[in-house]
Short mmCIF file of C-alpha atoms in Angstrom, two decimals:
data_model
loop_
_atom_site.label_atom_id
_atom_site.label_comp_id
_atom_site.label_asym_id
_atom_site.label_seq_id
_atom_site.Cartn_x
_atom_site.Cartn_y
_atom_site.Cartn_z
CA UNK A 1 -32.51 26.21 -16.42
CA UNK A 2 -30.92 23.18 -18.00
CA UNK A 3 -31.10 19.73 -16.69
CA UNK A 4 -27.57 18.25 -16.69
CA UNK A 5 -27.81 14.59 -18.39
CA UNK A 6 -27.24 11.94 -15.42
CA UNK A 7 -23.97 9.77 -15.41
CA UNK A 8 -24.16 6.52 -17.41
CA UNK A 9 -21.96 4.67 -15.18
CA UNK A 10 -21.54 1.03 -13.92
CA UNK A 11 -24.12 -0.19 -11.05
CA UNK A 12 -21.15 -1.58 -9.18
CA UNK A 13 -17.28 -1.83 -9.27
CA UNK A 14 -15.30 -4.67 -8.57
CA UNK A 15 -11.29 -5.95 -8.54
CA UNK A 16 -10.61 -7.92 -12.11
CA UNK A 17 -7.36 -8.31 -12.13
CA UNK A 18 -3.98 -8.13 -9.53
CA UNK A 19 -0.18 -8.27 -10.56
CA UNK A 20 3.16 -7.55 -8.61
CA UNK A 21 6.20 -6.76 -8.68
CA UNK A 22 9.46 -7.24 -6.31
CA UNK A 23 12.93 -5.93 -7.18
CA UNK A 24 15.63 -8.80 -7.87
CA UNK A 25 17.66 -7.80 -4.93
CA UNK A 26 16.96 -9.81 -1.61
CA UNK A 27 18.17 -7.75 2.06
CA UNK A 28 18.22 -9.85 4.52
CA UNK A 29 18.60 -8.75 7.63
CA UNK A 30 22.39 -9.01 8.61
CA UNK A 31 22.76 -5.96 5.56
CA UNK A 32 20.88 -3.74 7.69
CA UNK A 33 23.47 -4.67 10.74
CA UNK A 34 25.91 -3.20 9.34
CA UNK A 35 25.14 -0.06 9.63
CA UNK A 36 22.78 -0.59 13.26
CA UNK A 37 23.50 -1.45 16.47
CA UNK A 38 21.05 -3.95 16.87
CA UNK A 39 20.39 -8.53 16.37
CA UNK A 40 18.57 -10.55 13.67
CA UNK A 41 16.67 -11.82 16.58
CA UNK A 42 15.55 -8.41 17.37
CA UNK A 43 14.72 -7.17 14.09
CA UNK A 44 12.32 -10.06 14.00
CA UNK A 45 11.07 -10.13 17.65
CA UNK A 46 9.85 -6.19 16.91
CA UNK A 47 8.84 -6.15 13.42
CA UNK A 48 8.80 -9.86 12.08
CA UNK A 49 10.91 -8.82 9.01
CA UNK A 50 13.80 -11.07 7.88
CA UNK A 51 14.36 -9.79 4.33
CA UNK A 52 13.15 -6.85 2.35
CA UNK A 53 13.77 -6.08 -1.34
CA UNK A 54 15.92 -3.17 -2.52
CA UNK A 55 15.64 -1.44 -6.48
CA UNK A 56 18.29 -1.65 -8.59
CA UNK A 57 19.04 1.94 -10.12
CA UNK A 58 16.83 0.24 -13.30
CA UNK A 59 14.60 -0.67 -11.15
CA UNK A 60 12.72 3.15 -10.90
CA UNK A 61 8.94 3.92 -9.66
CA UNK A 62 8.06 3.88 -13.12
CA UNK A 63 9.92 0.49 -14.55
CA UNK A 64 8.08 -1.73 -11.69
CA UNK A 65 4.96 0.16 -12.15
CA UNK A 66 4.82 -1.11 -15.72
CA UNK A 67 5.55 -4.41 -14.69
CA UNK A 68 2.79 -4.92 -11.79
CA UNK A 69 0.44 -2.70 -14.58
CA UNK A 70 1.11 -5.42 -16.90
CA UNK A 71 0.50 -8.53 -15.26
CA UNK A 72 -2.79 -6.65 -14.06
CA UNK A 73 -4.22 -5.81 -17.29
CA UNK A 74 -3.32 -9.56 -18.71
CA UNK A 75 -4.94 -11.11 -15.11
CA UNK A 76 -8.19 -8.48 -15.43
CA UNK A 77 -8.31 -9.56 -19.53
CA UNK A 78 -8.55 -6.19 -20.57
CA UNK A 79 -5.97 -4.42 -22.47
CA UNK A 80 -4.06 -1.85 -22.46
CA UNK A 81 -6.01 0.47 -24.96
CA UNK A 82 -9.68 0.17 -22.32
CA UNK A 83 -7.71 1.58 -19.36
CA UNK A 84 -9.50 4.62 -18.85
CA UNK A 85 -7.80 5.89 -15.55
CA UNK A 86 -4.35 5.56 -13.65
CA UNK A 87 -4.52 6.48 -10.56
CA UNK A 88 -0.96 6.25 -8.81
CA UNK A 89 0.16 6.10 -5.25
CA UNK A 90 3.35 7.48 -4.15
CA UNK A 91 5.64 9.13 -1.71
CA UNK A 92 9.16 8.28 -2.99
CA UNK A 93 8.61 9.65 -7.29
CA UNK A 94 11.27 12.39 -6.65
CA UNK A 95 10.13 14.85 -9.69
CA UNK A 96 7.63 16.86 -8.45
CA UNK A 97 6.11 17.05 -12.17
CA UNK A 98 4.85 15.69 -13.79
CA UNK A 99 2.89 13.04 -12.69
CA UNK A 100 4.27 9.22 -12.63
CA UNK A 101 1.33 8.28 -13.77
CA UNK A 102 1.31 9.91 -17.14
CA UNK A 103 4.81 8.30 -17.51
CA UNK A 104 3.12 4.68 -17.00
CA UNK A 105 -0.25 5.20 -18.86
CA UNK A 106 2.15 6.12 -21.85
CA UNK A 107 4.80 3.11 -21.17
CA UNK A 108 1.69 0.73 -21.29
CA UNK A 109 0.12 0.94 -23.67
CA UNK A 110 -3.28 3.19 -22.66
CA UNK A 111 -5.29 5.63 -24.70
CA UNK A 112 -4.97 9.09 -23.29
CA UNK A 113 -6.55 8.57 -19.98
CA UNK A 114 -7.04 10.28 -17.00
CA UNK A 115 -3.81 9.78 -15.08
CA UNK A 116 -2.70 11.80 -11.39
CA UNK A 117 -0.67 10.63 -9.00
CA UNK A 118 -1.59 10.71 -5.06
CA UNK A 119 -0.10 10.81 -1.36
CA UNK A 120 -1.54 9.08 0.86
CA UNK A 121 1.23 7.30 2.24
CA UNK A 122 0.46 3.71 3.68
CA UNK A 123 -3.35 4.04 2.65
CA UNK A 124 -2.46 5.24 -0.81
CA UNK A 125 -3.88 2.06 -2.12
CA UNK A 126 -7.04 2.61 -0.24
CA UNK A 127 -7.85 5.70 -1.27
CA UNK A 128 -6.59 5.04 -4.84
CA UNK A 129 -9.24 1.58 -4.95
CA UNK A 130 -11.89 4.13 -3.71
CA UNK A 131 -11.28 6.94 -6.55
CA UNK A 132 -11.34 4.28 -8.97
CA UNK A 133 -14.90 2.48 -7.63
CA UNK A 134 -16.13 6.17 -7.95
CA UNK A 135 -14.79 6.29 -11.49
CA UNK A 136 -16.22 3.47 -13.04
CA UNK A 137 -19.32 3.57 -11.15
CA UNK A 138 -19.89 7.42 -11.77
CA UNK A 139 -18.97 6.39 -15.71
CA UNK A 140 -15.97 8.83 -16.48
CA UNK A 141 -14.09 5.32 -16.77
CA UNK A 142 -15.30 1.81 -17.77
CA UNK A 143 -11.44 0.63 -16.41
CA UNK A 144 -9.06 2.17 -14.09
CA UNK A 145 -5.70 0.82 -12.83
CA UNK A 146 -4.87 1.63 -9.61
CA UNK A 147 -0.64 1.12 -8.64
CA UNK A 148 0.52 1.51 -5.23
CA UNK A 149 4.80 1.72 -6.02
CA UNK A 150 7.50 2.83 -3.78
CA UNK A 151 11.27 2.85 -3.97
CA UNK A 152 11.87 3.81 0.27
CA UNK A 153 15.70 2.00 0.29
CA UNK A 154 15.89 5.86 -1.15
CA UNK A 155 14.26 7.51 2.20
CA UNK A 156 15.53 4.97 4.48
CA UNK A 157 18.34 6.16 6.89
CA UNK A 158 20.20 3.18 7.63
CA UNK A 159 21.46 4.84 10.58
CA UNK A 160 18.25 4.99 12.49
CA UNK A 161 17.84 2.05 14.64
CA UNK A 162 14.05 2.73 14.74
CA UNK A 163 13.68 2.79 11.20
CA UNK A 164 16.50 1.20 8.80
CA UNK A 165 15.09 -2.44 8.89
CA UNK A 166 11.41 -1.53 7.98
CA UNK A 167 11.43 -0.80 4.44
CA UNK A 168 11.57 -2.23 0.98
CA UNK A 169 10.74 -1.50 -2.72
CA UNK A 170 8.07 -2.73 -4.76
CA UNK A 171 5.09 -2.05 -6.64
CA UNK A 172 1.53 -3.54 -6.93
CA UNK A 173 -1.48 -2.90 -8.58
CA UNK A 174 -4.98 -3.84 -9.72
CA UNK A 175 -7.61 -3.00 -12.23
CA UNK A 176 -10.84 -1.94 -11.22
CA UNK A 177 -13.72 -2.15 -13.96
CA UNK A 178 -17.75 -2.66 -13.89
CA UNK A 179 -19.92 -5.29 -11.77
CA UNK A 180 -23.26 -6.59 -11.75
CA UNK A 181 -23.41 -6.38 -8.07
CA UNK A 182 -21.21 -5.00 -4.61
CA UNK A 183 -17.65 -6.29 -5.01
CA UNK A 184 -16.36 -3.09 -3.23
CA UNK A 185 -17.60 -1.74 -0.13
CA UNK A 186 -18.04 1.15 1.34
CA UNK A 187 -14.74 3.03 2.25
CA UNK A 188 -14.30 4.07 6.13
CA UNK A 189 -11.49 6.36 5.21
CA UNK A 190 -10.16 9.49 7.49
CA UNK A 191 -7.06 11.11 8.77
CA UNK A 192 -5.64 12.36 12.16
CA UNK A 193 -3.80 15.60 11.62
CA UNK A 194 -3.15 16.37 15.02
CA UNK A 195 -0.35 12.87 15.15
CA UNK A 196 1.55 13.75 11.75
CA UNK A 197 4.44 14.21 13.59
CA UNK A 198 4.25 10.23 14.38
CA UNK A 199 5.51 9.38 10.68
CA UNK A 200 7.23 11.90 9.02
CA UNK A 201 10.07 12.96 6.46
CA UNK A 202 13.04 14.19 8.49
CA UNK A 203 13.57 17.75 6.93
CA UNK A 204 11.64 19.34 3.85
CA UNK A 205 13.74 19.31 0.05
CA UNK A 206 14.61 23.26 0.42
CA UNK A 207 16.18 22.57 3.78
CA UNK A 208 18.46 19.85 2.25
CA UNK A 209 18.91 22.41 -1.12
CA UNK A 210 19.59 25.50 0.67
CA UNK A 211 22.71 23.78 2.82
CA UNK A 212 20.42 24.20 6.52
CA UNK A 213 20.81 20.46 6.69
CA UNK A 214 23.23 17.86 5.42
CA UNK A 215 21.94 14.75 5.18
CA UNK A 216 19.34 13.56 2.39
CA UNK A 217 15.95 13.29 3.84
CA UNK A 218 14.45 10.10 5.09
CA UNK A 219 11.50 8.87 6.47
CA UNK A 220 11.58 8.80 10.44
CA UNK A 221 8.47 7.79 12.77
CA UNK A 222 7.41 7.09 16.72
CA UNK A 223 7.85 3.98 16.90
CA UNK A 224 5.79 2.88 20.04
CA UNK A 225 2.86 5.79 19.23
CA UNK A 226 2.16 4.18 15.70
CA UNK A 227 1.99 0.73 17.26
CA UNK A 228 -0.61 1.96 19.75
CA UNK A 229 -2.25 3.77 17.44
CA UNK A 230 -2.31 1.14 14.72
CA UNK A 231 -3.44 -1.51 16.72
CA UNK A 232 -6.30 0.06 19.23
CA UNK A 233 -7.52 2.55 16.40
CA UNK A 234 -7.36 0.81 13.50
CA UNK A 235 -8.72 -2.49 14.90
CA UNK A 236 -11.91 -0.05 15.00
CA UNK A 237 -11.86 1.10 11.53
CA UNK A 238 -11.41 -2.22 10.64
CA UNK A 239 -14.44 -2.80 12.35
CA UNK A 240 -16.56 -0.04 10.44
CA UNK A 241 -15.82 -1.35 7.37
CA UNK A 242 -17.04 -4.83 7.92
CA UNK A 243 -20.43 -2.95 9.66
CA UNK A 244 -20.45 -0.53 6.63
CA UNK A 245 -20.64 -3.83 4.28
CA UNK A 246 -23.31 -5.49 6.37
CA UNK A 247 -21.15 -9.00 6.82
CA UNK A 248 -19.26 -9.91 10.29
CA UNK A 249 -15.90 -11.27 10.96
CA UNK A 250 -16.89 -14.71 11.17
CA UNK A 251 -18.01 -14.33 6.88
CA UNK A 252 -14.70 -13.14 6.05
CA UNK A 253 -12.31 -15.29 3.60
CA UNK A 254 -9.29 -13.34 4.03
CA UNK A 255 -7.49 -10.54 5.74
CA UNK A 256 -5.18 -7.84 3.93
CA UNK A 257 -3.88 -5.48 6.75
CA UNK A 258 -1.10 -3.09 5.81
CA UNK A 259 1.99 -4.53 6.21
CA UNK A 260 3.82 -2.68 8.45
CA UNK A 261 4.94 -4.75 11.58
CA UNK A 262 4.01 -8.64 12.31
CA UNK A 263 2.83 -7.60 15.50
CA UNK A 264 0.79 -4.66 14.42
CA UNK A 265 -1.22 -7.71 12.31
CA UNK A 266 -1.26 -10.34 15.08
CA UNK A 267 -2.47 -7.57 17.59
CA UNK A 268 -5.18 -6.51 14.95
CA UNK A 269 -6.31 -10.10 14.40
CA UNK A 270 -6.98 -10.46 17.72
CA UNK A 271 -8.69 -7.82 18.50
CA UNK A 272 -11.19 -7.82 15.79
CA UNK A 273 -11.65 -12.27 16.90
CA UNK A 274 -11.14 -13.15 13.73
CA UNK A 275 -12.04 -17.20 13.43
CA UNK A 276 -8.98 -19.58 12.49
CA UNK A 277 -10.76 -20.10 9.07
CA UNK A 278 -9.51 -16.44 8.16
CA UNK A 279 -6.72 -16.44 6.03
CA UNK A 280 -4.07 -13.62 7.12
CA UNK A 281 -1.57 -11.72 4.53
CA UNK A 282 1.71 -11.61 6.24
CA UNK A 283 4.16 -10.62 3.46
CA UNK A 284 5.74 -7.98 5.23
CA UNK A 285 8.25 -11.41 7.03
CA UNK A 286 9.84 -11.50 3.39
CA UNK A 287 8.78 -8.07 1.76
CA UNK A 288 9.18 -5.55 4.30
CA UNK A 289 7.13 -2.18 4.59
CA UNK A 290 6.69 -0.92 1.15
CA UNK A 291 3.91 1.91 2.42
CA UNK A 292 1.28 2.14 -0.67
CA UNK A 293 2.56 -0.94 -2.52
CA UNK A 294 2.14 -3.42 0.73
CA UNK A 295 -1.68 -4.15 0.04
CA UNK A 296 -1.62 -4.84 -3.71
CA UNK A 297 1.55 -7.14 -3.49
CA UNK A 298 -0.11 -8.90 -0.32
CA UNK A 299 -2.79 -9.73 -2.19
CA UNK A 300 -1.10 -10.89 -5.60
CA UNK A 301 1.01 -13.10 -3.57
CA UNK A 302 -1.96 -14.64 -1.57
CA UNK A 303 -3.65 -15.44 -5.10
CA UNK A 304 -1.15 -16.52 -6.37
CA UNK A 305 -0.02 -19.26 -3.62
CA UNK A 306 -3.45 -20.39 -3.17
CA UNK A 307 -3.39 -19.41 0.21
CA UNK A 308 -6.78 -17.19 -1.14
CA UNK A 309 -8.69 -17.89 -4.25
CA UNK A 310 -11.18 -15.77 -6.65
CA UNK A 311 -14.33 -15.23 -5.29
CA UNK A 312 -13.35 -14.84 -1.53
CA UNK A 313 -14.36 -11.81 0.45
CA UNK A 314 -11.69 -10.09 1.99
CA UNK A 315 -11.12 -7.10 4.25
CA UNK A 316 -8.38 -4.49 3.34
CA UNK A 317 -7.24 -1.67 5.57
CA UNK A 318 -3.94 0.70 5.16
CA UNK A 319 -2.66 3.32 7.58
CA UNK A 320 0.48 4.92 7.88
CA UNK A 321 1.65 8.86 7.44
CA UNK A 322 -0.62 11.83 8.03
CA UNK A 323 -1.94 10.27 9.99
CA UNK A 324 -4.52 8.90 7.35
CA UNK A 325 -6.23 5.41 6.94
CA UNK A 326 -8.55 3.47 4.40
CA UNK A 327 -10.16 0.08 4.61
CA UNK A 328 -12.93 -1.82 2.84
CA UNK A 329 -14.19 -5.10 2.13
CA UNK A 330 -13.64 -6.39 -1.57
CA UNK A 331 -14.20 -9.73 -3.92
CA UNK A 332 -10.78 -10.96 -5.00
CA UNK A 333 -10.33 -11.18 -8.44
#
């Protein structure tokens, strides 16, 4: 019987490089009320959102991919031609093939690499990091880019009071490449079939084709059941993953939650006692909920404020439709 030859793979993975980008566009919050029967003051009071950005019709899943793509190869200083992998996460791409992310790797520059798209909703960067940390390590790729991009002004129904304020456009990514020692954890990762009916597209494509329905789908959720759910469960995973990477909350740097709802992330931060010194993304006051893209744009906008800095350990954790979830600690780039 033949041996098969071992993978010749990094020891470790690790985060080289980050880059954003957020449409030109600016919502604040007295657009949405237009169409809602609601306040400014309680817009913020239940989400902490004032503005969101909205796409332009240039502005497609695959034009701001190439722009966050970009600014993460120059920041990772790699080019173009090592990307090995591109590994996309995405619910609102509307062709169903092929993949966006054979659309990018061409746009940019790469030479014929792997390239798939995923859903994972809100923890499609998550699960995307992880993939690429087994790439690189396993040695199928010695760099991966991993985009998390959504356009959900198109799945937003501005006539849903529970929804139509949550959601923007955007699209962030990083580069993942080879490390001399642990600058990605281990991944607590999971999903909770049995509450997919908490986040969820309104009515399937066909319905919307065949005439059953009449209005375009959009993305609808229990409001008060993903805030419970977000806040007692996922304070837990959060938890894992700092046990899984043998460090505590007290030798934390910085903290990347999912930006779904300020109080989701002040709830969180409390629960898990994390010490003042902790530095706390909150993009989602100016940015919105941009599911897969919130993590990656987070954390280019920390860097780039120098309200975090290369080198510090940070915990990231996403969660959102499936009910599925993903968090880990990683070196910033």
């Amino acid at each position: 019987m033949a041996k098969i030859k071992p993978s010749q793979g990094a020891p470790y993975a690790r985060i080289m490089g980050v880059g954003g980008y957020r449409p030109t566009r600016v919502v604040p919050n007295e657009v949405i009320l237009e169409t809602i029967d609601s306040s400014d003051e309680w817009i913020r009071s239940r989400s902490g959102i004032a503005t969101r950005h909205w796409a332009s019709p240039e502005e497609t899943v695959t034009a701001m991919s190439v722009e966050a793509a970009g600014k993460a190869i120059a920041d990772a200083g790699v080019t173009p031609e090592q990307i090995g992998g591109v590994i996309v996460s995405t619910v609102s791409h509307f062709k169903q093939t092929p993949a966006v992310a054979t659309e990018i790797a061409d746009k940019i520059g790469a030479n014929k690499p792997a390239a798939f798209d995923i859903s994972a909703g809100c923890a499609g960067f998550g699960y995307g990091l992880t993939l690429a940390k087994g790439m690189v390590v396993e040695g199928s790729a010695e760099y991966v880019l991993v985009i998390g991009v959504e356009r959900l002004s198109d799945l937003t129904d501005l006539e849903d009071r529970a929804t139509a304020f949550l959601f923007g456009d955007g699209a962030g990514a990083v580069v993942v490449g080879p490390a001399k020692e642990p600058a990605i954890g281990p991944t607590v990762w999971g999903s909770e079939g049995d509450k997919s009916e908490t986040i969820k597209q309104t009515v399937a494509w066909t319905d919307y084709r065949d005439g059953t329905v009449d209005k375009f789908p959009a993305i609808t959720q229990e409001g008060q059941a993903v805030f419970r759910w977000a806040v007692f469960e996922m304070a837990k995973v959060a938890q894992q993953a700092l046990d899984a990477a043998g460090i505590s909350a007290a030798d934390l740097d910085v903290f990347i939650p999912h930006q779904a709802n300020m109080r989701i992330i002040d709830s969180m931060v409390k629960t898990l006692k994390l010490p003042e010194h902790v530095t706390v993304a909150r993009d989602v006051e100016t940015t919105g909920n941009t599911s897969a893209a919130s993590i990656p744009l987070a954390m280019e906008r920390l860097l780039a404020t120098g309200q975090a800095k290369s080198g510090d350990t940070a915990l990231v954790i996403g969660f959102g439709a499936g009910l599925v979830y993903a968090a880990t600690v990683v070196t910033l780039p």
